[in-house]
C-alpha atoms as one frame of an Amber mdcrd trajectory, in Angstrom:
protein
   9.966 -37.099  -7.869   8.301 -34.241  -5.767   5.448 -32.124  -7.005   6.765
 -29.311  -8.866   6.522 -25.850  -7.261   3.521 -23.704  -8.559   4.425 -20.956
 -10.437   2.943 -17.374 -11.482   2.362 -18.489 -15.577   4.914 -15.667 -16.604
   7.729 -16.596 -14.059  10.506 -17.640 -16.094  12.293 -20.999 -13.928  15.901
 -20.156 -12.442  18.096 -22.035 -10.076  15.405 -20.852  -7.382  12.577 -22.782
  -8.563  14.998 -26.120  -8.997  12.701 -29.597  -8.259  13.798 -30.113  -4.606
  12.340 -32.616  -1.859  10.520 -31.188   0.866  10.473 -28.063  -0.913  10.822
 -24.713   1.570   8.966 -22.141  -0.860   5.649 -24.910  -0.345   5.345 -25.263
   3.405   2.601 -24.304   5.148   1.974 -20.426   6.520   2.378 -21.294  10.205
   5.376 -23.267   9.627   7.353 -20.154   7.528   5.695 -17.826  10.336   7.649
 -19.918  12.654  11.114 -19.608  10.914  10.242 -16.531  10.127   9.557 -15.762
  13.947  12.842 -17.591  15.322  15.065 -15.565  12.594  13.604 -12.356  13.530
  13.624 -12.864  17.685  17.733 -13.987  17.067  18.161 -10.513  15.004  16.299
  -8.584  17.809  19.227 -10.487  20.306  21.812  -9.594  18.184  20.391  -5.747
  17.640  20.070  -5.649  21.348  24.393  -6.490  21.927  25.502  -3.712  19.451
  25.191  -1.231  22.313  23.723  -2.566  25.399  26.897  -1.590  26.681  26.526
   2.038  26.268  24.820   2.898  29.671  27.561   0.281  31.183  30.972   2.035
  29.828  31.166   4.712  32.673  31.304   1.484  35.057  33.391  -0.040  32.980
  36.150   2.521  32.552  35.971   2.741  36.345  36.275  -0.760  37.435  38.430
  -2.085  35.108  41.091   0.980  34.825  39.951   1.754  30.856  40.504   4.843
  28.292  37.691   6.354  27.377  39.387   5.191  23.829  39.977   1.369  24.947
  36.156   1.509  25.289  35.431   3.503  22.475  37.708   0.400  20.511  35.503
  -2.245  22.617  32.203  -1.000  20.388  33.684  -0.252  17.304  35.288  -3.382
  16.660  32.412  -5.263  17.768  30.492  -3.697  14.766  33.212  -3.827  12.363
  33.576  -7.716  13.386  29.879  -7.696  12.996  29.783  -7.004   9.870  32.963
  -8.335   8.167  32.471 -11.827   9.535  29.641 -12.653   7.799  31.609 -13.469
   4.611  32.911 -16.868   6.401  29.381 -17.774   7.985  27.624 -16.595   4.382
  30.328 -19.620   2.912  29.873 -22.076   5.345  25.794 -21.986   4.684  26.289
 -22.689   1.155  27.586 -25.536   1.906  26.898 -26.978   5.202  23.565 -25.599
   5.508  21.482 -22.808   7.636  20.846 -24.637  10.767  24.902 -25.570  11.344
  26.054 -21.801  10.776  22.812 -20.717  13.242  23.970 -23.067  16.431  27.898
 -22.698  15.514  27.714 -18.950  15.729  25.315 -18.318  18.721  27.121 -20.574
  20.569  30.152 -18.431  20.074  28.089 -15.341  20.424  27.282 -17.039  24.225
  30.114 -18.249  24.953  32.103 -14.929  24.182  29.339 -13.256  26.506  30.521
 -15.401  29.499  34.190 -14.344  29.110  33.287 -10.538  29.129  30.810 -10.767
  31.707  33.866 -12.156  33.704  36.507 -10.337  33.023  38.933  -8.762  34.715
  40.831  -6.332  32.095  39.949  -4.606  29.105  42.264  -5.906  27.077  40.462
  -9.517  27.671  37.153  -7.619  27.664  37.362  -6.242  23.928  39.033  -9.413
  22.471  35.943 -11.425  23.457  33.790  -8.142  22.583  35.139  -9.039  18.992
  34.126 -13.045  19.630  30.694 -11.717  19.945  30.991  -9.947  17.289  32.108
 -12.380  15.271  29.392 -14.904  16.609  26.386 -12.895  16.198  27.339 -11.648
  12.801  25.486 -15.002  11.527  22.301 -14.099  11.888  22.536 -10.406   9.692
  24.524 -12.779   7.312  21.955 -15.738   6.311  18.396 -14.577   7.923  17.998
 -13.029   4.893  18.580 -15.807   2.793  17.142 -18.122   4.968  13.290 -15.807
   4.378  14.696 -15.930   0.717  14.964 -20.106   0.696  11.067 -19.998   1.620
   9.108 -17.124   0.249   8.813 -16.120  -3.450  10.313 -13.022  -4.779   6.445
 -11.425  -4.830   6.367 -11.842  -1.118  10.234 -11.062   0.430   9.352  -7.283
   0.133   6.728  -7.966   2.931   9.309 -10.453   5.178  11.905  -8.796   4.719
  10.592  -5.700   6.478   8.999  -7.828   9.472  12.531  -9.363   9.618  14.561
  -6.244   9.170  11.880  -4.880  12.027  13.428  -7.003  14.874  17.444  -5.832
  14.544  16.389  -2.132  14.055  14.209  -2.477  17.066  17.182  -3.876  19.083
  19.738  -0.979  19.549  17.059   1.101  20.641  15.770  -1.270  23.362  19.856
  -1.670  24.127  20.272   1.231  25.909  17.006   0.771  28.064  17.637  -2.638
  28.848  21.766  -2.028  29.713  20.849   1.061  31.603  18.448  -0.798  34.287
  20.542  -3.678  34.532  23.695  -1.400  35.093  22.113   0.722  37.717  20.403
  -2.010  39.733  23.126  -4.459  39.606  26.131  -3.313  37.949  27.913  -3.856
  34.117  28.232  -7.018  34.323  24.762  -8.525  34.467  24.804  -6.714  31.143
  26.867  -9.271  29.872  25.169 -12.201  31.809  21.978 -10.739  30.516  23.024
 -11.485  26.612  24.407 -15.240  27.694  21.114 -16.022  28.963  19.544 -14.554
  25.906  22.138 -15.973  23.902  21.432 -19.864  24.957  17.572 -19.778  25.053
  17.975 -18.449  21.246  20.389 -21.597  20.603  18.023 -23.905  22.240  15.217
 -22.671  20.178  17.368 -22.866  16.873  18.833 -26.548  17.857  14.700 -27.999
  18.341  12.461 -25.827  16.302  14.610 -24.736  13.548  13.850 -26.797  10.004
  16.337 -25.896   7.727  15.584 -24.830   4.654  18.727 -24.565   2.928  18.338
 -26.678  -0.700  21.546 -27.583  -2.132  19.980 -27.972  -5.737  19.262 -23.925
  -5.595  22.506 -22.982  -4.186  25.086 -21.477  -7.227  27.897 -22.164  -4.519
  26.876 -25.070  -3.678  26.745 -26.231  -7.880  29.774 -24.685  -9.096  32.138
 -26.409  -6.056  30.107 -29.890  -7.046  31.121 -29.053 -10.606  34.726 -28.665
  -9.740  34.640 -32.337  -8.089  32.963 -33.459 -11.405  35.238 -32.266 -13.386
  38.367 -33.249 -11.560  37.236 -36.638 -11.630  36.243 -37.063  -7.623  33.373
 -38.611  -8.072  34.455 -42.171  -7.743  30.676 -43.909  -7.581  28.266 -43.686
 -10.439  24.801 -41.875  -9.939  22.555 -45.159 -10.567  25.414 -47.377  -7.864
  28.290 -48.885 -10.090  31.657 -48.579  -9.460  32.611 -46.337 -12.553  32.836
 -42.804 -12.593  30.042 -40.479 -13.583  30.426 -39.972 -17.956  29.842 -35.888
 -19.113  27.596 -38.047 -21.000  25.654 -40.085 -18.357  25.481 -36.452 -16.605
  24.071 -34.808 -19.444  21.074 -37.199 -19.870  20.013 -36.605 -16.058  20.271
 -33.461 -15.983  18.105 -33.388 -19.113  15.758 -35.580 -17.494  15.733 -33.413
 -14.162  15.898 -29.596 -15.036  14.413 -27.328 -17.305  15.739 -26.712 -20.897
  18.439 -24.064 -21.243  16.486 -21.661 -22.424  13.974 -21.918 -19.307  17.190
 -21.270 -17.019  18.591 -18.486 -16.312  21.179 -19.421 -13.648  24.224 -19.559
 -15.744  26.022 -22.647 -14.214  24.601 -26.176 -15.138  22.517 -27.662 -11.894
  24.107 -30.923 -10.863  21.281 -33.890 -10.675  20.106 -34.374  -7.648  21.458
 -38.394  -7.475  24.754 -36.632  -8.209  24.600 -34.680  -5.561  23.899 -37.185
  -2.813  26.907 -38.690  -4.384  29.098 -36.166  -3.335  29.645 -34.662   0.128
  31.645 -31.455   0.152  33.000 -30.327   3.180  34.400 -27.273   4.806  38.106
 -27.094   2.885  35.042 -26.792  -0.148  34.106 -23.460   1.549  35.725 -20.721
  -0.469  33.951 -17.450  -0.107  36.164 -15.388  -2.628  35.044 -16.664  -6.190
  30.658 -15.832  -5.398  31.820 -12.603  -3.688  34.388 -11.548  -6.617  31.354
 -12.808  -9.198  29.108 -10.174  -6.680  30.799  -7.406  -7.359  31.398  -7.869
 -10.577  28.225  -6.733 -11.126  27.938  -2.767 -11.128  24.217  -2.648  -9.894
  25.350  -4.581  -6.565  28.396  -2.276  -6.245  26.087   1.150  -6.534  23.435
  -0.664  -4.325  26.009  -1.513  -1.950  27.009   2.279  -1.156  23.895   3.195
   0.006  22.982   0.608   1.636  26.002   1.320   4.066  25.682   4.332   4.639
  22.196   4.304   5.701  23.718   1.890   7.978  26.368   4.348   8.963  23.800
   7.167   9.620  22.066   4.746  11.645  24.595   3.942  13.783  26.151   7.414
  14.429  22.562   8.506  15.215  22.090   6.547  17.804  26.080   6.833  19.468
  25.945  10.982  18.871  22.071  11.043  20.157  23.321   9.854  23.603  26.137
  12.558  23.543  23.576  15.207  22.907  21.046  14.132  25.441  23.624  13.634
  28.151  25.396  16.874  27.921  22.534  19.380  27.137  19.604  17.602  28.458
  21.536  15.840  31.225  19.698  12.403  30.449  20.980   9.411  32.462  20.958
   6.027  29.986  17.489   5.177  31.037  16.125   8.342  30.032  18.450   8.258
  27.171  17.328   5.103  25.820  13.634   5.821  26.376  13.827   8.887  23.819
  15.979   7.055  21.615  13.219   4.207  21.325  11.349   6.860  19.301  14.273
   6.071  16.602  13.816   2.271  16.961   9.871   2.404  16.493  10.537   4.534
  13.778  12.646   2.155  12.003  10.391  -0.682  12.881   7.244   0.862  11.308
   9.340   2.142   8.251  10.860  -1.295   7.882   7.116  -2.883   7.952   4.889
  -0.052   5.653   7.738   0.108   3.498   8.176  -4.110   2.995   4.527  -4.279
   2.163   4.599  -1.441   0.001   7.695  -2.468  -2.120   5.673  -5.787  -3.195
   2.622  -3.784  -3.509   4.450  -1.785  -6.036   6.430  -4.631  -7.435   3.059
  -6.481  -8.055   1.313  -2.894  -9.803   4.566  -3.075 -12.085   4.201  -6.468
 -13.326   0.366  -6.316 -13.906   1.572  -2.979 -16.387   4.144  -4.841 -17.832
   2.145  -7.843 -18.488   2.739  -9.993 -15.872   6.426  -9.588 -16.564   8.834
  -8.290 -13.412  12.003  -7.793 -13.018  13.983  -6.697  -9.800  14.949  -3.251
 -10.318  10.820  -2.571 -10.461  11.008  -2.841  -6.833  13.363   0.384  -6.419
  10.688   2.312  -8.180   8.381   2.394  -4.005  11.783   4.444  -2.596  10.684
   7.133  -4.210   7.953   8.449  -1.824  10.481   7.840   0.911  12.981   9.708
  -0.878  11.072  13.411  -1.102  11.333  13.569   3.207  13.955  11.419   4.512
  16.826  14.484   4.104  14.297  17.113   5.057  14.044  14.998   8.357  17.548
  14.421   8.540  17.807  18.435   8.783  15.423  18.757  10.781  16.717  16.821
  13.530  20.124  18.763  13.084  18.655  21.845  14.198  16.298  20.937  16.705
  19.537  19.345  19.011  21.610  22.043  17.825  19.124  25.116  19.478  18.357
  22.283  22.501  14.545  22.573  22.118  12.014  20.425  23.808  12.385  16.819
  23.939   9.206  15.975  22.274  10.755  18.069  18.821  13.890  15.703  19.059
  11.567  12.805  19.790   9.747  13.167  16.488  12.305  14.163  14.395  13.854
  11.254  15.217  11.020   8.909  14.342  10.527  10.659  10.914  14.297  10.363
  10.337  13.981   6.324  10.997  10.820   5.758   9.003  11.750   7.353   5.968
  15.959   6.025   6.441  14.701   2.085   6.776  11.278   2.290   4.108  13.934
   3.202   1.734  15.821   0.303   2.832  13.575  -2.605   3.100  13.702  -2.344
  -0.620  16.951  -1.920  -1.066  17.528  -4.840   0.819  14.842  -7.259  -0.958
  15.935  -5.507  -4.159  19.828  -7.435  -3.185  18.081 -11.113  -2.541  15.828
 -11.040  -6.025  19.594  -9.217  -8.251  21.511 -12.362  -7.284  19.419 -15.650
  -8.087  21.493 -18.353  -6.170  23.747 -16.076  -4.460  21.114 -14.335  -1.762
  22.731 -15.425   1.015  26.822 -14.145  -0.437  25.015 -10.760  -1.676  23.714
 -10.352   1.696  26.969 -11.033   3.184  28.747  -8.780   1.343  26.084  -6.398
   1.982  26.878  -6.831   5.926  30.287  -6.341   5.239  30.373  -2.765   3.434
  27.486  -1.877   6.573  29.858  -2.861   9.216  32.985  -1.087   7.517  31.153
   1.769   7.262  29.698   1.945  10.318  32.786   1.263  12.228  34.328   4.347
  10.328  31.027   6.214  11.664  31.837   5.415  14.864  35.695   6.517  14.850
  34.752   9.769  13.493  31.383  10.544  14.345  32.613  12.443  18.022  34.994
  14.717  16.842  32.515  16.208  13.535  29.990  16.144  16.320  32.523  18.588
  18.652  33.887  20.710  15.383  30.371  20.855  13.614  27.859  20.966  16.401
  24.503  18.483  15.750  23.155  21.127  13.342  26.405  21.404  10.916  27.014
  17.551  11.583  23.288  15.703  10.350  23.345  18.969   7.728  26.054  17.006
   6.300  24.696  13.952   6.911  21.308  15.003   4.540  23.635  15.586   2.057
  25.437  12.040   1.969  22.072  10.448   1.950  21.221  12.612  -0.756  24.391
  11.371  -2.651  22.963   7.464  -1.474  19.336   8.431  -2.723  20.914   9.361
  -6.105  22.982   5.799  -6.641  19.162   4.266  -5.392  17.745   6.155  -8.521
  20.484   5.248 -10.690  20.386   1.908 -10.062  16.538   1.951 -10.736  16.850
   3.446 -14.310  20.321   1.689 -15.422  20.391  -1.538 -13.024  18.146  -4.047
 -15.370  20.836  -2.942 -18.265  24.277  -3.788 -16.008  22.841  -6.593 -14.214
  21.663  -8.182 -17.536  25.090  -7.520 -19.230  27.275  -8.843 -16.137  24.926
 -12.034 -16.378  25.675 -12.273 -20.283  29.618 -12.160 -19.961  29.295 -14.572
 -17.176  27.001 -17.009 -19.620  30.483 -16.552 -22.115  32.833 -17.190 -19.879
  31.272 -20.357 -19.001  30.533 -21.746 -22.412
């Protein structure tokens, strides 16, 4: 049997800290640093396609005889793809593994590249737009849970924020990258640009990549090995006979295997680990609905959800309305565009980092006052000092683009309003992995999901508030919906430990 995984002495064992072989959480540093490293570099890729395109579309509309609403459709459904997708590739993980759902979906994300990059109508253009989207949507989906497979719940505040760094990072470096490319060569080597990107990022997944998915720790995983169990599929015993596997023969190994109930808190029974290599489920196994429904059955991931959206959604209409702005009143071309817009991204990037390290510096001050005792919603409690200035900033960038002053204002207020927007949710999103023991990588799924919903809704509407509202009247309202997402934050902080507790009770009845 392998060497048990050391634990903090007041760490209560869960379906996380299952007896696996070649255990992930007990690899060296250099060798997470290194998945850790390839996960963030694909997310940077990916941030970099959401709107590379933007300096492009004027060529675009041009060459291939587009609307400016056929290309307005081309990005929005590329996010909304982005983001709904990752319910199938979040599925397909929990039971096929990381490394599969990695090299499946960058290959599509590549191979939908080539098609745009050659074609020859729009209509063709924005169906493989949404390939892409559907392709890259992997990486949002499970490199998450993938830094959640290999680091302990003191650490992911920390990782998470380096990870989160690299996508946030990405659209602001879009718009830099597309507008040199477009205006030295033309739209399309934007396209070619992201295949070549696309395939060195496969190659590096298909020989460096160690996957570090653990069927033993995934609640998916158990509960559709259960259902062959219990139907009778299992047609070979555990120890090699011919018989089928006994409730009772079961029962002793998984005595013999796991922790005592009352050291688990995962509410399904864990499947031994002979059973398991018994038994190999395949993709008709993959059924996304029944985690998801279990999810959001639990009110702190709904309230957490909303937020975590829309500071998605602000995100994204920032950055599309920004280039309006600076166009029209400042008339920017896209490479001086995306060169003030980079102020966002580093913003983000920084916020995302400070505010990692200081959610498990807070999480760990916490548990020392509660006696070595944590629980997640103490990591909520390091938004706060993020909370005081992010609408404040959010204001202030309204009015600087609505009176037009000097760049350098805009430039700044849009660092502050990244920093604050992303410290706030680098806990947020570690607070999601450590609220859904076994079910990191469908939590962050769903998570995707409500960000690219709302951000495609940002994007449909985002133009005309900015023409009825002006910037100022627009990101005025905009400080007051992240007020409104600050709010469910705090609620969830105070009430969260209560509902999540409860949810996990009624699920422990429904399955006795």
């Amino acid at each position: 049997m392998p060497p048990a995984l050391p634990l903090e002495a007041n760490i209560k064992l869960d379906i996380e800290h299952t007896v696996v072989e070649d255990d992930p959480r007990i690899w060296s540093t250099a060798r997470k640093n290194v998945i850790l490293f390839i996960v963030s570099g694909a997310c940077l890729v990916v941030g970099l396609s959401t709107n590379i395109q933007n300096p492009a579309n004027a060529q675009i509309e041009q060459q291939l005889h587009a609307t400016p609403g056929q290309i307005s459709l081309s990005l929005s459904l590329f996010v909304l793809v982005q983001g709904i997708f990752t319910v199938i590739w979040s599925a397909i993980s929990e039971i096929k593994g990381r490394k599969l759902v990695y090299l499946l979906s960058l290959a599509l994300f590549t191979l939908g590249s080539v098609v745009v990059a050659v074609s020859k109508t729009i209509g063709l253009m924005i169906v493989m737009r949404v390939i892409q989207g559907a392709g890259s949507s992997a990486v949002f989906a499970i490199g998450g849970a993938t830094l959640a497979d290999i680091y302990e719940p003191r650490q992911r505040g920390t990782m998470m924020g380096v990870y989160y760094s690299a996508p946030l990072l990405g659209p602001s470096l879009g718009p830099i990258l597309g507008g040199v490319l477009t205006q030295t060569l033309s739209w399309r080597a934007v396209f070619w640009f992201l295949v070549i990107l696309g395939g060195v990022i496969f190659a590096v997944f298909l020989f460096f990549f160690h996957d570090t998915f653990r069927r033993e720790r995934s609640l998916a995983y158990q509960n559709a090995l259960k259902r062959h169990v219990l139907e009778h599929k299992l047609t070979q015993a555990v120890r090699g006979d011919e018989n089928p596997v006994s409730e009772k023969k079961m029962s002793e190994e998984r005595a013999e295997e796991q922790p005592t109930p009352k050291d688990v808190e995962a509410q399904p029974v864990v499947i031994p680990g002979a059973a398991i290599k018994e038994v190999k489920l395949s993709l008709p196994d993959v059924n996304p609905f029944p985690p998801y429904m279990r999810i959001l059955s639990h009110r702190n991931n709904v309230i957490i959800f909303i937020p975590a959206g829309l500071s998605f959604a602000f995100s994204f209409s920032t950055v599309y309305t920004c280039a309006r702005t600076l166009a029209t009143y400042y008339n920017y071309d896209a490479l001086e565009t995306g060169l003030v817009l980079l102020s966002y991204g580093i913003g983000c990037m920084i916020g995302s980092i400070l505010g990692g390290r200081w959610s498990d510096r807070t999480l760990a001050r916490l548990r020392a006052a509660n006696g070595g005792v944590s629980f997640p919603e103490m990591r909520l409690e390091s938004t706060k000092i993020a909370m005081w200035w992010f609408p404040p900033s959010i204001i202030g960038y309204a009015w600087v683009c609505q009176e037009h002053v000097h760049i350098s204002a805009i430039c700044v207020m849009l660092f502050l309003a990244g920093f604050f927007s992303v410290w706030i949710y680098a806990s947020t999103l570690a607070y999601i992995v450590d609220a859904n023991t076994g079910r990191s990588s469908s939590a962050l799924a769903i998570n995707s999901s409500i960000r690219g919903v709302c951000a495609f809704v940002a994007a449909e509407i985002a133009v005309p508030l900015q023409d009825a509202m002006g910037d100022g009247g627009f990101y005025t309202l905009w400080a007051g919906i992240m007020l409104l997402a600050e709010l469910m934050i705090l609620l969830v902080l105070y009430k969260g430990k209560q509902w999540r507790e409860a949810s996990i009770e009624k699920e422990k009845e429904g399955s006795g």
